[in-house]
Amino acid sequence: MSSPALSPAARLRGSRRPSWLSDPKVLRTEVLAGLVVALALIPEAISFSIIAGVEPAIGLFASFTMAVTIAIVGGRPAMISAATGAVALVIAPLNREHGFGHLVAAVVLAGVFQIVLGALGVARLMRFVPRSVMVGFVNSLAILIFLAQVPEMTNVPWPVYPLLVAGLALMVFFPKVTSVIPAPLVSIVILTVITLAAGIAVPTVGDKGDLPSALPVPGLPDVPFTLDTLTTVAPYALAMALVGLMESLMTAKLVDDITDTHSSKTRESIGQGIANIVTGFFGGMGGCAMIGQTMINVRVSGARTRLSTFLAGAFLMVLCSVFGPVVSDIPMAALVAVMVMVSFATFDWHSIAPKTLKRMPAGEITVMVVTVACVVATHNLAIGVVAGSVTAMVIFAKRVAHLAEVTAALDPGNATVVYRVTGELFFASSNDLVGRFDYAGDPDKVVIDLSAAHIWDASSVAALDAIETKYAQRGKTVEIIGLNGPSAHIHKTLSGELTAGT
């Protein structure tokens, strides 16, 4: 007998079943990727704790709660969220001037802001980020990842350098042997065994700070719940919310491109807020998407599901609280090698190839360079993205402004002149429109044909009003024809209303 057909509800439940439950290869990839990311998170979280001026355990707790929470509520599978340098820089002055309680309160409030911004649709603003800004974002990210490793490669014992070279070699050549185990994990294990067996004295993870030995305990921020506290923490919370959302949404878009899949940016925005609220109540320093670790997870280790993100956070706490002495002995050279490989793999080398630069418009190259320069100069990805986007808008406005053309034609009796306007009319192009007409020499009737144009803003309506006024001062009449629906609406609404005294 043939097996009975599945009901629609049963088929739906089957389609929702995670791929790692039915495919052992996917499960292995996700588990090992989570372990590699957890190892890479430890020194980063400790370093960011130092930047924020808090104990290393605070950054590690934040990475644990952020990763575990975002794995459940986030919109982008396989993306890693944890304590980050950008957030640490924002909240460091608050912690320094007002104390740790205010920092925790700011983290919780930042989460609330992110939920509100996500619900209001801030994620839709991502459509206005040009490709050249995205390329600059990726390249500057790769540069920042590499620069962050430079202190670990300078003024260190000489054995660090052969260990670093050996780690890079393992990650390049081991995948040619097998891809069953992630090369970064193999590199970390082998280099750790070598340094311990040979008694090589090099900087280790333990040198960065003490690892926590217990799980965090939830609680309320230790601050007075007053209006004064709110006004103190709100500016920092808003800055943290905006920086965190921008980095997270840009990272989500990057992972979308790498995996050729779509993710909900609105859900990601709200998820980041929930994760920060949870992190704040557990006494963490907050965070956002962690781009370097995300690249380890997605690009280097091949993870694609929420399981790897969840396990990265879970393994992090297990490694710190249970295997702390072992993890402390991992040489920093092994983790630096992993991050150097990540920076190399992240950089878009095609974007700076001579062949690409020859074909790319100068404006696109300028936008990319501005983005990279601002990020590298400020060590803030959000500033670079904003600067690059503004530069792209200015270049676009300048380019489109030149597309507005005006041509004149007299009728056979020379009684009427028809001006045909072609192109997009907005603040940049309409400023030159007034000077394109012969007010003194034209006949008494003037027709302005806008059937091949589009009015976008009040500046264009004001320019048309100015043209009509100049002709009226000379006793001449103007007829505007050919307006499309949206242009006719904005012209009818604003015409005659933009000059004082009308």
XYZ file of C-alpha atoms in Angstrom, residues 82-428:
347
model
C 28.106 40.277 20.496
C 29.967 43.044 22.307
C 31.533 45.342 19.710
C 34.095 48.107 19.560
C 31.666 50.658 18.095
C 29.258 50.254 21.017
C 32.135 50.259 23.505
C 33.360 53.604 22.154
C 29.879 55.133 22.475
C 29.236 54.078 26.073
C 32.778 54.424 27.462
C 32.363 58.139 28.397
C 29.087 57.368 30.204
C 30.717 54.619 32.267
C 33.718 56.823 33.018
C 31.672 59.840 34.122
C 28.612 58.278 35.760
C 29.443 54.670 36.590
C 28.533 51.167 35.534
C 24.886 51.418 36.613
C 24.233 54.197 34.110
C 25.978 52.171 31.411
C 23.616 49.223 31.984
C 20.613 51.560 31.973
C 21.781 53.002 28.645
C 22.057 49.499 27.168
C 18.454 48.701 28.144
C 17.174 52.049 26.830
C 19.134 51.579 23.590
C 17.321 48.285 23.136
C 13.978 50.056 23.558
C 15.016 52.677 20.984
C 15.997 49.936 18.535
C 12.650 48.188 18.906
C 10.822 51.475 18.271
C 13.026 52.338 15.279
C 12.587 48.842 13.882
C 8.797 49.048 14.234
C 8.840 52.450 12.499
C 10.578 50.880 9.495
C 14.099 52.305 9.820
C 15.377 49.188 8.036
C 13.809 50.442 4.810
C 16.436 53.183 4.716
C 18.934 50.505 3.660
C 17.625 50.771 0.107
C 19.263 54.210 -0.105
C 22.762 52.836 0.554
C 24.519 52.703 -2.858
C 26.581 49.735 -3.974
C 29.796 51.798 -3.925
C 29.178 52.556 -0.234
C 28.619 48.855 0.396
C 31.921 48.033 -1.311
C 33.672 50.727 0.737
C 32.027 49.345 3.882
C 33.337 45.846 3.153
C 36.847 47.044 2.315
C 37.088 49.326 5.336
C 35.833 46.498 7.500
C 38.639 44.274 6.236
C 41.178 47.029 6.924
C 39.857 47.584 10.470
C 39.983 43.862 11.220
C 43.608 43.768 10.100
C 44.570 46.957 11.962
C 43.064 45.534 15.142
C 45.571 42.677 14.911
C 48.632 44.901 14.467
C 49.164 45.462 18.228
C 49.292 41.688 18.646
C 52.068 41.500 16.039
C 54.318 44.283 17.322
C 56.687 44.276 20.301
C 56.067 40.576 20.882
C 58.464 37.624 21.358
C 59.942 36.368 18.102
C 58.174 32.935 18.257
C 54.899 34.757 17.600
C 55.875 35.313 13.961
C 56.556 31.684 12.966
C 53.394 30.684 14.819
C 51.469 33.296 12.872
C 52.887 32.078 9.559
C 52.142 28.463 10.506
C 48.548 29.379 11.374
C 48.025 31.110 8.035
C 49.581 28.179 6.169
C 47.290 25.724 7.917
C 44.208 27.735 6.990
C 45.306 27.994 3.357
C 46.344 24.391 2.771
C 44.270 22.306 5.216
C 41.014 22.789 3.242
C 42.750 21.131 0.270
C 43.031 17.978 2.411
C 39.526 18.002 3.918
C 36.738 20.432 4.660
C 35.096 18.251 7.305
C 36.707 20.263 10.128
C 37.039 24.064 9.808
C 40.628 25.052 9.119
C 40.587 27.839 11.760
C 39.706 25.294 14.465
C 42.511 22.982 13.306
C 44.942 25.896 13.319
C 43.968 26.977 16.855
C 44.259 23.442 18.258
C 47.593 22.636 16.589
C 49.261 25.919 17.555
C 48.024 25.577 21.144
C 49.405 22.037 21.396
C 52.753 23.141 19.935
C 53.190 26.062 22.342
C 52.228 23.985 25.382
C 54.296 20.924 24.413
C 57.378 22.962 23.568
C 56.934 25.408 26.445
C 57.042 28.403 24.094
C 56.473 31.674 25.969
C 54.131 33.801 23.857
C 51.113 36.029 24.695
C 47.993 33.973 25.395
C 44.263 34.586 25.791
C 44.761 34.514 29.570
C 47.000 37.562 29.325
C 43.987 39.598 28.167
C 42.153 39.191 31.451
C 40.486 36.757 33.813
C 37.688 34.628 32.383
C 34.376 34.376 34.294
C 33.755 31.187 36.252
C 29.943 31.429 36.557
C 26.906 32.460 34.523
C 25.580 36.029 34.791
C 22.653 36.761 37.119
C 19.750 38.959 35.935
C 18.837 42.167 37.753
C 17.753 45.787 37.337
C 20.257 48.585 36.622
C 21.635 50.040 39.866
C 20.524 53.632 39.210
C 17.849 55.935 40.613
C 14.809 55.769 38.343
C 14.412 59.517 37.917
C 14.056 62.014 35.091
C 17.629 63.153 35.712
C 18.906 59.617 35.089
C 16.845 59.400 31.909
C 18.200 62.682 30.528
C 21.734 61.522 31.338
C 21.590 58.135 29.642
C 19.193 58.925 26.750
C 21.742 60.620 24.406
C 24.197 57.740 24.832
C 21.414 55.188 24.403
C 20.201 56.816 21.195
C 23.737 56.974 19.782
C 24.287 53.319 20.681
C 20.955 52.348 19.099
C 21.743 54.111 15.829
C 25.325 52.838 15.574
C 24.256 49.316 16.477
C 21.417 49.256 13.962
C 23.541 50.633 11.162
C 26.325 48.089 11.674
C 23.828 45.258 12.100
C 21.782 46.100 9.015
C 24.870 46.601 6.867
C 26.242 43.268 8.075
C 22.913 41.567 7.413
C 22.900 42.919 3.869
C 26.473 41.676 3.387
C 25.514 38.179 4.578
C 22.468 38.273 2.293
C 24.803 38.877 -0.650
C 27.270 36.163 0.412
C 24.593 33.513 0.943
C 22.304 34.686 -1.877
C 19.355 34.709 0.527
C 16.971 37.346 1.879
C 16.457 38.276 5.515
C 13.971 40.477 7.355
C 15.745 43.700 8.262
C 12.768 44.864 10.334
C 12.872 41.685 12.411
C 16.636 42.096 12.734
C 16.217 45.663 13.999
C 13.660 44.630 16.612
C 15.729 41.553 17.479
C 18.787 43.694 18.154
C 16.692 45.751 20.553
C 15.418 42.691 22.389
C 18.957 41.279 22.617
C 20.283 44.515 24.102
C 17.464 44.677 26.651
C 18.201 41.097 27.734
C 21.922 41.871 27.832
C 21.334 44.966 29.949
C 19.262 43.063 32.496
C 22.095 40.516 32.748
C 24.621 43.287 33.410
C 26.273 43.225 29.983
C 27.703 46.132 28.006
C 25.439 45.655 24.996
C 26.462 45.145 21.397
C 25.379 44.610 17.817
C 26.304 42.503 14.805
C 29.981 41.538 14.943
C 31.247 41.649 11.403
C 34.569 39.868 11.773
C 33.070 36.927 13.665
C 30.162 36.821 11.224
C 32.631 36.417 8.394
C 34.338 33.583 10.295
C 30.964 31.922 10.747
C 29.545 32.428 7.260
C 32.434 32.773 4.844
C 35.233 30.763 6.501
C 33.256 28.057 8.329
C 30.266 27.819 5.966
C 27.514 28.181 8.590
C 24.046 29.130 7.375
C 21.578 28.649 10.259
C 20.661 30.091 13.644
C 22.199 27.085 15.375
C 25.760 28.311 14.813
C 24.898 31.696 16.316
C 23.251 30.109 19.347
C 26.122 27.688 19.868
C 28.703 30.472 19.540
C 27.180 32.107 22.619
C 26.645 28.828 24.469
C 30.162 27.544 23.738
C 31.564 30.913 24.824
C 30.172 30.511 28.341
C 31.121 26.830 28.517
C 34.661 27.577 27.398
C 35.025 30.398 29.933
C 33.341 28.808 32.950
C 34.315 25.145 32.468
C 37.439 25.130 30.327
C 38.811 28.499 31.363
C 42.344 27.251 32.184
C 42.623 25.511 28.797
C 41.255 28.473 26.841
C 43.611 30.808 28.683
C 46.554 28.872 27.229
C 45.533 29.461 23.599
C 48.274 31.596 21.981
C 47.044 34.923 20.671
C 49.038 34.218 17.500
C 46.510 31.495 16.593
C 43.534 33.847 16.889
C 45.396 36.672 15.145
C 46.092 34.350 12.221
C 42.367 33.583 11.983
C 41.455 37.288 11.936
C 44.146 38.126 9.364
C 42.728 35.416 7.110
C 39.238 36.830 7.667
C 40.379 40.333 6.707
C 42.007 38.999 3.537
C 38.887 37.034 2.569
C 36.563 39.948 3.373
C 38.341 42.575 1.253
C 36.826 42.999 -2.209
C 40.018 42.741 -4.239
C 38.107 42.975 -7.501
C 37.014 46.505 -6.576
C 40.601 47.814 -6.720
C 41.784 45.807 -9.720
C 43.198 48.106 -12.463
C 40.685 46.731 -14.979
C 37.793 47.565 -12.640
C 39.082 51.043 -11.822
C 39.436 51.892 -15.518
C 35.798 51.032 -16.201
C 34.285 52.427 -13.003
C 32.875 55.997 -13.136
C 34.963 58.492 -11.190
C 32.037 59.274 -8.908
C 31.670 55.640 -7.838
C 35.376 55.420 -7.011
C 35.170 58.677 -5.047
C 32.279 57.369 -2.954
C 34.151 54.148 -2.177
C 37.326 56.021 -1.214
C 35.425 58.488 0.998
C 33.701 55.614 2.797
C 36.956 53.758 3.415
C 38.858 56.882 4.445
C 36.216 57.985 6.970
C 35.910 54.527 8.511
C 39.659 54.010 8.832
C 40.182 57.544 10.201
C 37.411 57.307 12.823
C 37.318 53.525 13.377
C 33.545 53.938 13.135
C 31.718 52.107 10.362
C 28.566 54.155 10.866
C 30.343 57.463 10.174
C 31.865 56.056 6.994
C 28.536 54.767 5.713
C 26.831 58.109 6.348
C 29.691 60.075 4.744
C 29.759 57.764 1.732
C 25.995 57.904 1.283
C 25.941 61.713 1.486
C 28.793 61.907 -1.044
C 26.904 59.570 -3.371
C 23.766 61.716 -3.086
C 25.690 64.891 -3.878
C 27.321 63.290 -6.917
C 23.972 61.907 -8.074
C 22.248 65.275 -7.641
C 24.995 67.012 -9.606
C 24.791 64.412 -12.357
C 20.997 64.509 -12.641
C 20.922 68.314 -12.526
C 22.686 68.422 -15.891
C 19.999 66.228 -17.426
C 17.403 69.021 -17.371
C 17.408 70.596 -20.830
C 15.432 73.543 -22.206
C 14.807 74.071 -25.932
C 12.794 76.931 -27.520
C 10.770 77.017 -30.765
C 8.765 79.915 -32.263
C 5.464 79.283 -34.031
C 5.311 80.282 -37.730
C 3.701 83.654 -36.925
C 6.257 84.489 -34.236
C 3.340 85.155 -31.846
C 4.108 82.297 -29.464
C 7.280 80.650 -28.222
C 7.209 77.086 -26.888
C 9.841 76.072 -24.364
C 10.179 72.312 -24.045
C 11.730 71.235 -20.724
C 13.208 67.733 -20.546
C 14.478 65.962 -17.423
C 14.066 65.874 -13.653
C 13.260 69.143 -11.910
C 14.440 69.331 -8.298
C 16.471 71.728 -6.168
C 19.735 71.170 -8.061
